[in-house]
C-alpha atoms as a printed R data frame, in Angstrom:
    type eleno elety resid chain resno       x       y       z
1   ATOM     1    CA   MET     A     1  29.705  -2.855  10.360
2   ATOM     2    CA   LEU     A     2  28.371  -4.455   7.198
3   ATOM     3    CA   ALA     A     3  29.799  -7.649   5.833
4   ATOM     4    CA   PHE     A     4  29.137  -8.462   2.212
5   ATOM     5    CA   ASN     A     5  29.346 -11.571   0.041
6   ATOM     6    CA   ASP     A     6  32.171 -11.452  -2.432
7   ATOM     7    CA   THR     A     7  31.494 -14.777  -4.131
8   ATOM     8    CA   VAL     A     8  28.578 -16.638  -5.576
9   ATOM     9    CA   SER     A     9  26.857 -18.591  -2.814
10  ATOM    10    CA   ASP     A    10  23.953 -21.005  -2.595
11  ATOM    11    CA   TRP     A    11  22.779 -19.161   0.507
12  ATOM    12    CA   PRO     A    12  23.559 -15.488  -0.061
13  ATOM    13    CA   THR     A    13  23.026 -12.799   2.514
14  ATOM    14    CA   PHE     A    14  21.625  -9.416   1.560
15  ATOM    15    CA   SER     A    15  22.445  -6.121   3.217
16  ATOM    16    CA   PHE     A    16  20.048  -3.220   3.717
17  ATOM    17    CA   ILE     A    17  21.510   0.196   3.057
18  ATOM    18    CA   GLY     A    18  19.572   1.985   5.814
19  ATOM    19    CA   MET     A    19  20.104   5.744   5.954
20  ATOM    20    CA   PRO     A    20  23.489   6.338   4.280
21  ATOM    21    CA   GLY     A    21  25.461   9.141   5.866
22  ATOM    22    CA   LEU     A    22  23.165   9.368   8.903
23  ATOM    23    CA   GLU     A    23  24.432   6.383  10.877
24  ATOM    24    CA   THR     A    24  25.247   8.529  13.913
25  ATOM    25    CA   ALA     A    25  21.656   9.797  14.029
26  ATOM    26    CA   HIS     A    26  20.004   6.359  13.863
27  ATOM    27    CA   ILE     A    27  18.748   6.536  17.445
28  ATOM    28    CA   TRP     A    28  16.859   9.769  16.733
29  ATOM    29    CA   ILE     A    29  15.619   8.551  13.368
30  ATOM    30    CA   SER     A    30  14.361   5.387  15.039
31  ATOM    31    CA   ILE     A    31  12.124   7.458  17.324
32  ATOM    32    CA   LEU     A    32  10.513   9.133  14.307
33  ATOM    33    CA   PHE     A    33  10.036   5.847  12.457
34  ATOM    34    CA   CYS     A    34   8.665   4.178  15.560
35  ATOM    35    CA   LEU     A    35   6.074   6.931  15.980
36  ATOM    36    CA   LEU     A    36   5.123   6.730  12.306
37  ATOM    37    CA   TYR     A    37   4.684   2.957  12.444
38  ATOM    38    CA   LEU     A    38   2.677   3.178  15.662
39  ATOM    39    CA   GLY     A    39   0.486   5.842  14.060
40  ATOM    40    CA   ALA     A    40  -0.085   3.668  10.985
41  ATOM    41    CA   LEU     A    41  -0.895   0.572  13.052
42  ATOM    42    CA   ALA     A    42  -3.171   2.445  15.467
43  ATOM    43    CA   GLY     A    43  -4.968   4.377  12.708
44  ATOM    44    CA   ASN     A    44  -5.754   1.341  10.577
45  ATOM    45    CA   ALA     A    45  -6.687  -0.778  13.588
46  ATOM    46    CA   LEU     A    46  -9.084   1.964  14.714
47  ATOM    47    CA   LEU     A    47 -10.700   2.055  11.264
48  ATOM    48    CA   LEU     A    48 -11.223  -1.700  11.372
49  ATOM    49    CA   ILE     A    49 -12.783  -1.476  14.828
50  ATOM    50    CA   LEU     A    50 -15.108   1.342  13.780
51  ATOM    51    CA   VAL     A    51 -16.307  -0.526  10.700
52  ATOM    52    CA   ARG     A    52 -16.850  -3.611  12.833
53  ATOM    53    CA   VAL     A    53 -18.809  -2.040  15.695
54  ATOM    54    CA   GLU     A    54 -20.674   0.842  14.009
55  ATOM    55    CA   GLN     A    55 -23.882  -0.230  12.280
56  ATOM    56    CA   ASN     A    56 -23.915   2.975  10.209
57  ATOM    57    CA   LEU     A    57 -20.619   1.936   8.605
58  ATOM    58    CA   HIS     A    58 -21.927  -1.420   7.411
59  ATOM    59    CA   GLU     A    59 -21.946  -0.234   3.800
60  ATOM    60    CA   PRO     A    60 -19.909  -1.351   0.750
61  ATOM    61    CA   GLN     A    61 -17.639   1.713   0.715
62  ATOM    62    CA   PHE     A    62 -16.625   1.104   4.325
63  ATOM    63    CA   TYR     A    63 -16.172  -2.634   3.789
64  ATOM    64    CA   PHE     A    64 -13.685  -1.736   1.067
65  ATOM    65    CA   LEU     A    65 -12.098   0.749   3.447
66  ATOM    66    CA   ALA     A    66 -11.685  -2.077   5.968
67  ATOM    67    CA   MET     A    67  -9.950  -4.161   3.275
68  ATOM    68    CA   LEU     A    68  -7.673  -1.202   2.599
69  ATOM    69    CA   GLY     A    69  -6.906  -0.989   6.314
70  ATOM    70    CA   LEU     A    70  -6.061  -4.703   6.462
71  ATOM    71    CA   ALA     A    71  -3.667  -4.339   3.511
72  ATOM    72    CA   ASP     A    72  -2.023  -1.300   5.130
73  ATOM    73    CA   LEU     A    73  -1.655  -3.156   8.422
74  ATOM    74    CA   GLY     A    74  -0.011  -6.033   6.569
75  ATOM    75    CA   LEU     A    75   2.395  -3.713   4.757
76  ATOM    76    CA   SER     A    76   3.398  -2.007   7.996
77  ATOM    77    CA   LEU     A    77   3.933  -5.293   9.851
78  ATOM    78    CA   THR     A    78   5.899  -6.713   6.902
79  ATOM    79    CA   THR     A    79   8.391  -3.859   6.601
80  ATOM    80    CA   MET     A    80   8.634  -2.791  10.247
81  ATOM    81    CA   PRO     A    81  10.941  -5.646  11.433
82  ATOM    82    CA   SER     A    82  13.702  -4.967   8.900
83  ATOM    83    CA   VAL     A    83  13.429  -1.171   9.143
84  ATOM    84    CA   MET     A    84  13.492  -1.018  12.928
85  ATOM    85    CA   ALA     A    85  16.207  -3.693  13.173
86  ATOM    86    CA   ILE     A    86  18.515  -1.349  11.281
87  ATOM    87    CA   PHE     A    87  17.912   1.605  13.593
88  ATOM    88    CA   TRP     A    88  17.622  -0.223  16.924
89  ATOM    89    CA   PHE     A    89  20.106  -3.091  16.605
90  ATOM    90    CA   ASP     A    90  22.273  -2.091  13.622
91  ATOM    91    CA   VAL     A    91  21.224  -5.338  11.904
92  ATOM    92    CA   HIS     A    92  21.593  -4.890   8.155
93  ATOM    93    CA   HIS     A    93  21.597  -8.505   7.001
94  ATOM    94    CA   ILE     A    94  18.826 -10.800   5.848
95  ATOM    95    CA   SER     A    95  18.937 -14.290   4.362
96  ATOM    96    CA   LEU     A    96  17.687 -15.054   0.867
97  ATOM    97    CA   ASP     A    97  14.611 -16.991   2.004
98  ATOM    98    CA   ALA     A    98  13.614 -14.351   4.539
99  ATOM    99    CA   CYS     A    99  14.114 -11.646   1.910
100 ATOM   100    CA   LEU     A   100  11.991 -13.501  -0.638
101 ATOM   101    CA   THR     A   101   9.249 -14.006   1.947
102 ATOM   102    CA   GLN     A   102   9.198 -10.317   2.799
103 ATOM   103    CA   MET     A   103   9.223  -9.421  -0.897
104 ATOM   104    CA   PHE     A   104   6.269 -11.733  -1.562
105 ATOM   105    CA   PHE     A   105   4.106 -10.139   1.112
106 ATOM   106    CA   ILE     A   106   5.082  -6.582   0.145
107 ATOM   107    CA   HIS     A   107   4.179  -7.033  -3.518
108 ATOM   108    CA   THR     A   108   1.109  -9.161  -2.819
109 ATOM   109    CA   LEU     A   109  -0.340  -6.658  -0.351
110 ATOM   110    CA   SER     A   110   0.487  -3.765  -2.686
111 ATOM   111    CA   SER     A   111  -1.396  -5.548  -5.464
112 ATOM   112    CA   VAL     A   112  -4.330  -6.206  -3.110
113 ATOM   113    CA   GLU     A   113  -4.436  -2.548  -2.088
114 ATOM   114    CA   SER     A   114  -4.409  -1.457  -5.724
115 ATOM   115    CA   GLY     A   115  -7.287  -3.839  -6.464
116 ATOM   116    CA   VAL     A   116  -9.273  -2.513  -3.516
117 ATOM   117    CA   LEU     A   117  -8.806   1.031  -4.822
118 ATOM   118    CA   VAL     A   118 -10.388  -0.111  -8.095
119 ATOM   119    CA   ALA     A   119 -13.319  -1.606  -6.184
120 ATOM   120    CA   MET     A   120 -13.742   1.651  -4.290
121 ATOM   121    CA   ALA     A   121 -13.767   3.589  -7.573
122 ATOM   122    CA   PHE     A   122 -16.472   1.225  -8.863
123 ATOM   123    CA   ASP     A   123 -18.445   1.829  -5.667
124 ATOM   124    CA   ARG     A   124 -18.355   5.604  -6.213
125 ATOM   125    CA   LEU     A   125 -19.236   5.152  -9.899
126 ATOM   126    CA   VAL     A   126 -22.380   3.202  -9.065
127 ATOM   127    CA   ALA     A   127 -23.318   5.526  -6.183
128 ATOM   128    CA   ILE     A   128 -23.182   8.635  -8.375
129 ATOM   129    CA   CYS     A   129 -24.140   7.373 -11.838
130 ATOM   130    CA   ALA     A   130 -26.739   4.763 -10.827
131 ATOM   131    CA   PRO     A   131 -27.882   5.661  -7.296
132 ATOM   132    CA   LEU     A   132 -31.273   3.933  -7.643
133 ATOM   133    CA   ASN     A   133 -29.552   0.623  -8.427
134 ATOM   134    CA   TYR     A   134 -26.803   0.975  -5.817
135 ATOM   135    CA   THR     A   135 -28.190  -1.494  -3.281
136 ATOM   136    CA   ARG     A   136 -29.032  -3.971  -6.049
137 ATOM   137    CA   ILE     A   137 -25.551  -3.860  -7.616
138 ATOM   138    CA   LEU     A   138 -23.323  -3.420  -4.550
139 ATOM   139    CA   THR     A   139 -24.580  -6.347  -2.491
140 ATOM   140    CA   HIS     A   140 -22.595  -8.196   0.177
141 ATOM   141    CA   TYR     A   141 -21.913 -10.884  -2.414
142 ATOM   142    CA   THR     A   142 -20.530  -8.319  -4.878
143 ATOM   143    CA   VAL     A   143 -18.315  -6.790  -2.200
144 ATOM   144    CA   ALA     A   144 -17.001 -10.245  -1.265
145 ATOM   145    CA   CYS     A   145 -16.315 -11.098  -4.918
146 ATOM   146    CA   LEU     A   146 -14.458  -7.862  -5.621
147 ATOM   147    CA   SER     A   147 -12.381  -8.160  -2.444
148 ATOM   148    CA   GLY     A   148 -11.653 -11.824  -3.107
149 ATOM   149    CA   ALA     A   149 -10.628 -11.085  -6.700
150 ATOM   150    CA   ALA     A   150  -8.109  -8.482  -5.508
151 ATOM   151    CA   LEU     A   151  -6.631 -10.973  -3.038
152 ATOM   152    CA   ILE     A   152  -6.544 -13.910  -5.463
153 ATOM   153    CA   ARG     A   153  -4.942 -11.824  -8.212
154 ATOM   154    CA   GLY     A   154  -2.051 -10.782  -5.988
155 ATOM   155    CA   ALA     A   155  -1.588 -14.238  -4.484
156 ATOM   156    CA   THR     A   156  -1.524 -16.010  -7.861
157 ATOM   157    CA   LEU     A   157   0.597 -13.588  -9.905
158 ATOM   158    CA   LEU     A   158   3.311 -13.144  -7.254
159 ATOM   159    CA   PRO     A   159   4.631 -16.686  -6.509
160 ATOM   160    CA   PRO     A   160   6.656 -17.016  -9.749
161 ATOM   161    CA   GLN     A   161   8.785 -13.990  -8.858
162 ATOM   162    CA   PRO     A   162  10.359 -15.444  -5.670
163 ATOM   163    CA   PHE     A   163  10.746 -18.758  -7.522
164 ATOM   164    CA   PHE     A   164  12.724 -17.057 -10.303
165 ATOM   165    CA   LEU     A   165  14.990 -15.234  -7.853
166 ATOM   166    CA   ARG     A   166  15.488 -18.363  -5.736
167 ATOM   167    CA   ASN     A   167  17.148 -20.089  -8.697
168 ATOM   168    CA   PHE     A   168  19.530 -17.277  -9.601
169 ATOM   169    CA   PRO     A   169  23.073 -17.045  -8.230
170 ATOM   170    CA   PHE     A   170  23.983 -13.739  -6.593
171 ATOM   171    CA   CYS     A   171  27.408 -12.205  -6.969
172 ATOM   172    CA   GLY     A   172  29.431  -9.594  -5.165
173 ATOM   173    CA   PRO     A   173  28.197  -7.221  -2.447
174 ATOM   174    CA   ASN     A   174  24.450  -7.872  -2.296
175 ATOM   175    CA   ILE     A   175  23.546  -4.396  -1.113
176 ATOM   176    CA   LEU     A   176  19.839  -3.546  -1.345
177 ATOM   177    CA   SER     A   177  18.825   0.042  -2.064
178 ATOM   178    CA   HIS     A   178  16.021   0.051   0.510
179 ATOM   179    CA   SER     A   179  15.294  -1.032   4.054
180 ATOM   180    CA   TYR     A   180  13.258  -3.969   2.783
181 ATOM   181    CA   CYS     A   181  13.321  -6.476  -0.082
182 ATOM   182    CA   TYR     A   182  11.975  -5.129  -3.386
183 ATOM   183    CA   TYR     A   183  11.776  -7.248  -6.547
184 ATOM   184    CA   PRO     A   184  13.497  -4.866  -9.047
185 ATOM   185    CA   ASP     A   185  16.204  -4.200  -6.473
186 ATOM   186    CA   MET     A   186  16.925  -7.915  -5.968
187 ATOM   187    CA   LEU     A   187  16.760  -8.636  -9.689
188 ATOM   188    CA   ASN     A   188  19.517  -6.093 -10.293
189 ATOM   189    CA   LEU     A   189  21.796  -8.117  -8.009
190 ATOM   190    CA   ALA     A   190  21.185 -11.478  -9.698
191 ATOM   191    CA   CYS     A   191  23.809 -12.995 -11.971
192 ATOM   192    CA   GLY     A   192  22.974 -14.589 -15.292
193 ATOM   193    CA   ASP     A   193  20.301 -13.874 -17.843
194 ATOM   194    CA   VAL     A   194  17.397 -12.159 -16.082
195 ATOM   195    CA   THR     A   195  15.532 -11.169 -19.252
196 ATOM   196    CA   PHE     A   196  12.570 -13.482 -18.662
197 ATOM   197    CA   SER     A   197  12.271 -12.410 -15.015
198 ATOM   198    CA   SER     A   198  12.387  -8.757 -16.026
199 ATOM   199    CA   VAL     A   199   9.686  -9.307 -18.627
200 ATOM   200    CA   TYR     A   200   7.530 -11.177 -16.124
201 ATOM   201    CA   GLY     A   201   7.940  -8.342 -13.632
202 ATOM   202    CA   LEU     A   202   6.837  -5.880 -16.320
203 ATOM   203    CA   VAL     A   203   3.833  -8.076 -17.180
204 ATOM   204    CA   PHE     A   204   2.904  -8.216 -13.495
205 ATOM   205    CA   VAL     A   205   2.992  -4.421 -13.230
206 ATOM   206    CA   LEU     A   206   0.930  -4.023 -16.406
207 ATOM   207    CA   CYS     A   207  -1.648  -6.617 -15.295
208 ATOM   208    CA   THR     A   208  -2.051  -5.049 -11.869
209 ATOM   209    CA   PHE     A   209  -1.122  -1.425 -11.296
210 ATOM   210    CA   ALA     A   210  -1.372  -0.211 -14.909
211 ATOM   211    CA   VAL     A   211  -4.765  -1.851 -15.473
212 ATOM   212    CA   ASP     A   212  -6.004  -0.567 -12.124
213 ATOM   213    CA   VAL     A   213  -4.998   3.011 -12.901
214 ATOM   214    CA   VAL     A   214  -6.869   2.830 -16.223
215 ATOM   215    CA   PHE     A   215 -10.032   1.570 -14.511
216 ATOM   216    CA   ILE     A   216  -9.835   4.237 -11.811
217 ATOM   217    CA   LEU     A   217  -9.307   7.031 -14.333
218 ATOM   218    CA   ALA     A   218 -12.149   5.709 -16.506
219 ATOM   219    CA   SER     A   219 -14.454   5.591 -13.485
220 ATOM   220    CA   TYR     A   220 -13.815   9.192 -12.529
221 ATOM   221    CA   ILE     A   221 -14.090  10.413 -16.112
222 ATOM   222    CA   LYS     A   222 -17.495   8.730 -16.229
223 ATOM   223    CA   ILE     A   223 -18.452  10.267 -12.876
224 ATOM   224    CA   LEU     A   224 -17.429  13.759 -13.992
225 ATOM   225    CA   GLY     A   225 -19.210  13.313 -17.310
226 ATOM   226    CA   SER     A   226 -22.431  12.233 -15.594
227 ATOM   227    CA   ILE     A   227 -22.379  15.277 -13.326
228 ATOM   228    CA   MET     A   228 -21.628  17.690 -16.159
229 ATOM   229    CA   LYS     A   229 -24.565  16.351 -18.190
230 ATOM   230    CA   LEU     A   230 -26.971  17.514 -15.516
231 ATOM   231    CA   GLY     A   231 -28.459  20.968 -15.650
232 ATOM   232    CA   ALA     A   232 -26.809  23.618 -13.493
233 ATOM   233    CA   GLN     A   233 -29.738  23.542 -11.063
234 ATOM   234    CA   ASP     A   234 -29.579  19.753 -10.767
235 ATOM   235    CA   ARG     A   235 -25.851  19.404 -10.267
236 ATOM   236    CA   ASN     A   236 -24.979  18.176  -6.841
237 ATOM   237    CA   TRP     A   237 -21.332  18.961  -6.374
238 ATOM   238    CA   ARG     A   238 -21.467  17.327  -2.967
239 ATOM   239    CA   SER     A   239 -21.740  14.032  -4.827
240 ATOM   240    CA   LEU     A   240 -18.362  14.714  -6.378
241 ATOM   241    CA   GLN     A   241 -16.953  15.742  -3.018
242 ATOM   242    CA   THR     A   242 -17.746  12.281  -1.664
243 ATOM   243    CA   CYS     A   243 -15.014  11.019  -3.985
244 ATOM   244    CA   ALA     A   244 -12.376  13.264  -2.378
245 ATOM   245    CA   CYS     A   245 -11.307  10.665   0.194
246 ATOM   246    CA   HIS     A   246 -10.825   8.005  -2.425
247 ATOM   247    CA   LEU     A   247  -8.958  10.312  -4.800
248 ATOM   248    CA   CYS     A   248  -6.595  11.376  -2.003
249 ATOM   249    CA   THR     A   249  -5.962   7.714  -1.188
250 ATOM   250    CA   VAL     A   250  -5.263   6.967  -4.863
251 ATOM   251    CA   PHE     A   251  -2.687   9.766  -5.079
252 ATOM   252    CA   VAL     A   252  -1.066   8.789  -1.773
253 ATOM   253    CA   PHE     A   253  -0.646   5.209  -3.006
254 ATOM   254    CA   TYR     A   254   0.298   5.623  -6.666
255 ATOM   255    CA   LEU     A   255   2.542   8.698  -6.624
256 ATOM   256    CA   PRO     A   256   5.304   7.154  -4.448
257 ATOM   257    CA   LEU     A   257   4.900   3.828  -6.291
258 ATOM   258    CA   ILE     A   258   5.326   5.431  -9.715
259 ATOM   259    CA   SER     A   259   8.208   7.597  -8.504
260 ATOM   260    CA   LEU     A   260  10.034   4.575  -7.064
261 ATOM   261    CA   SER     A   261   9.516   2.611 -10.298
262 ATOM   262    CA   VAL     A   262  10.866   5.502 -12.362
263 ATOM   263    CA   LEU     A   263  13.954   5.702 -10.146
264 ATOM   264    CA   HIS     A   264  14.672   2.016 -10.723
265 ATOM   265    CA   CYS     A   265  14.035   2.063 -14.465
266 ATOM   266    CA   TYR     A   266  15.262   5.384 -15.766
267 ATOM   267    CA   THR     A   267  17.882   6.779 -13.438
268 ATOM   268    CA   GLN     A   268  21.522   5.887 -13.033
269 ATOM   269    CA   ASP     A   269  23.824   6.684 -10.115
270 ATOM   270    CA   THR     A   270  20.910   8.068  -8.113
271 ATOM   271    CA   SER     A   271  21.658   9.225  -4.585
272 ATOM   272    CA   PRO     A   272  21.083   6.353  -2.101
273 ATOM   273    CA   MET     A   273  19.279   8.820   0.164
274 ATOM   274    CA   LEU     A   274  16.745   9.479  -2.602
275 ATOM   275    CA   TYR     A   275  16.047   5.752  -2.941
276 ATOM   276    CA   THR     A   276  15.618   5.467   0.817
277 ATOM   277    CA   THR     A   277  13.288   8.455   1.020
278 ATOM   278    CA   MET     A   278  11.038   7.287  -1.825
279 ATOM   279    CA   SER     A   279  10.900   3.699  -0.600
280 ATOM   280    CA   ASN     A   280   9.872   4.775   2.890
281 ATOM   281    CA   ALA     A   281   7.262   7.136   1.434
282 ATOM   282    CA   TYR     A   282   5.876   4.246  -0.613
283 ATOM   283    CA   LEU     A   283   5.395   1.723   2.183
284 ATOM   284    CA   LEU     A   284   5.211   3.870   5.319
285 ATOM   285    CA   MET     A   285   3.372   7.054   4.436
286 ATOM   286    CA   THR     A   286   0.537   5.265   2.622
287 ATOM   287    CA   PRO     A   287  -0.612   3.231   5.668
288 ATOM   288    CA   LEU     A   288  -0.148   6.311   7.847
289 ATOM   289    CA   LEU     A   289  -2.048   8.802   5.685
290 ATOM   290    CA   ASN     A   290  -5.009   6.665   4.588
291 ATOM   291    CA   PRO     A   291  -6.711   6.643   8.028
292 ATOM   292    CA   LEU     A   292  -6.019  10.362   8.429
293 ATOM   293    CA   VAL     A   293  -7.557  11.157   5.040
294 ATOM   294    CA   TYR     A   294 -10.760   9.292   5.831
295 ATOM   295    CA   SER     A   295 -10.921  10.638   9.384
296 ATOM   296    CA   LEU     A   296 -10.656  14.221   8.129
297 ATOM   297    CA   LYS     A   297 -12.812  13.921   4.999
298 ATOM   298    CA   SER     A   298 -15.525  11.366   5.781
299 ATOM   299    CA   ARG     A   299 -18.425  12.648   7.883
300 ATOM   300    CA   GLN     A   300 -19.537   9.090   8.684
301 ATOM   301    CA   ILE     A   301 -16.110   8.221  10.073
302 ATOM   302    CA   GLN     A   302 -16.031  11.448  12.076
303 ATOM   303    CA   ALA     A   303 -19.477  10.724  13.500
304 ATOM   304    CA   ALA     A   304 -18.436   7.189  14.428
305 ATOM   305    CA   LEU     A   305 -15.298   8.500  16.145
306 ATOM   306    CA   ARG     A   306 -17.304  11.047  18.160
307 ATOM   307    CA   LYS     A   307 -19.853   8.414  19.129
308 ATOM   308    CA   GLN     A   308 -17.220   5.951  20.318
309 ATOM   309    CA   PHE     A   309 -15.385   8.707  22.186
310 ATOM   310    CA   TRP     A   310 -18.617   9.688  23.929
311 ATOM   311    CA   VAL     A   311 -19.400   6.061  24.786
312 ATOM   312    CA   GLN     A   312 -15.963   5.564  26.277
313 ATOM   313    CA   ARG     A   313 -16.348   8.730  28.366
314 ATOM   314    CA   VAL     A   314 -19.711   7.534  29.662
315 ATOM   315    CA   ILE     A   315 -18.267   4.133  30.549
316 ATOM   316    CA   ALA     A   316 -15.290   5.774  32.257
317 ATOM   317    CA   GLY     A   317 -17.664   8.062  34.196
318 ATOM   318    CA   GLU     A   318 -19.628   5.102  35.487
């Protein structure tokens, strides 16, 4: 059973809502979630291994893909403990400091992943619009700078948010709408004037996700414009198809994120099950689907998988 705080406390405890109305089915739901998490961890780990061992994948677009895999691994490992604790051990409580730590990593890694998606869009822009200058522009140094910028941005913009929440009192039943700690969710539970914290959260979203979406859209508008300017006989639609993996990844990441933000900002008395479904889609389906998208769409990844499978069969035969 859940126990909630009814008074303001210096050390409040927060309660995850889990799957409301499906408590009797937690054991079966846990099997599904366990399989999904294992699939996400195995898929992203496999991508990292392939990029590491396959010489043909030592290219900027696959280095960015490895960064994406690292961010997805971090997101899965950050949310998995609290999610599985609910289903396996019926543990719904988390301390303030632990909640703030989880929140920091969730938002930081989400920001990093968004930044990597921008870098991947830039990679496709250069590859299609300036192919002769690709190796000169997308050097190892450029890849390192873009990846480092995505990491530094998330790590520097996020620390004030836990600091703000740490200094607020929390009143009443501190029931979180998700199976993990999410900044807007926690801010709604804080007592006192949270105007500045709300504004800072909005500024963070605008400086990260909103800016990133604009850059990605601008990149693909430029790509489409460059292709359309070519004569019909010179158009290479396969060049545009190489962007399919990245576009799928962009939709998989941003659609649940935008939907979850809209639920928090513009809906009242929303069904708890809807919150739970969207939050799990945001931080579970993205790490799970990204490796599948690239495995199914990228010929280089498919070739690397076949090669490694063949090598393992040869080694096993010996």
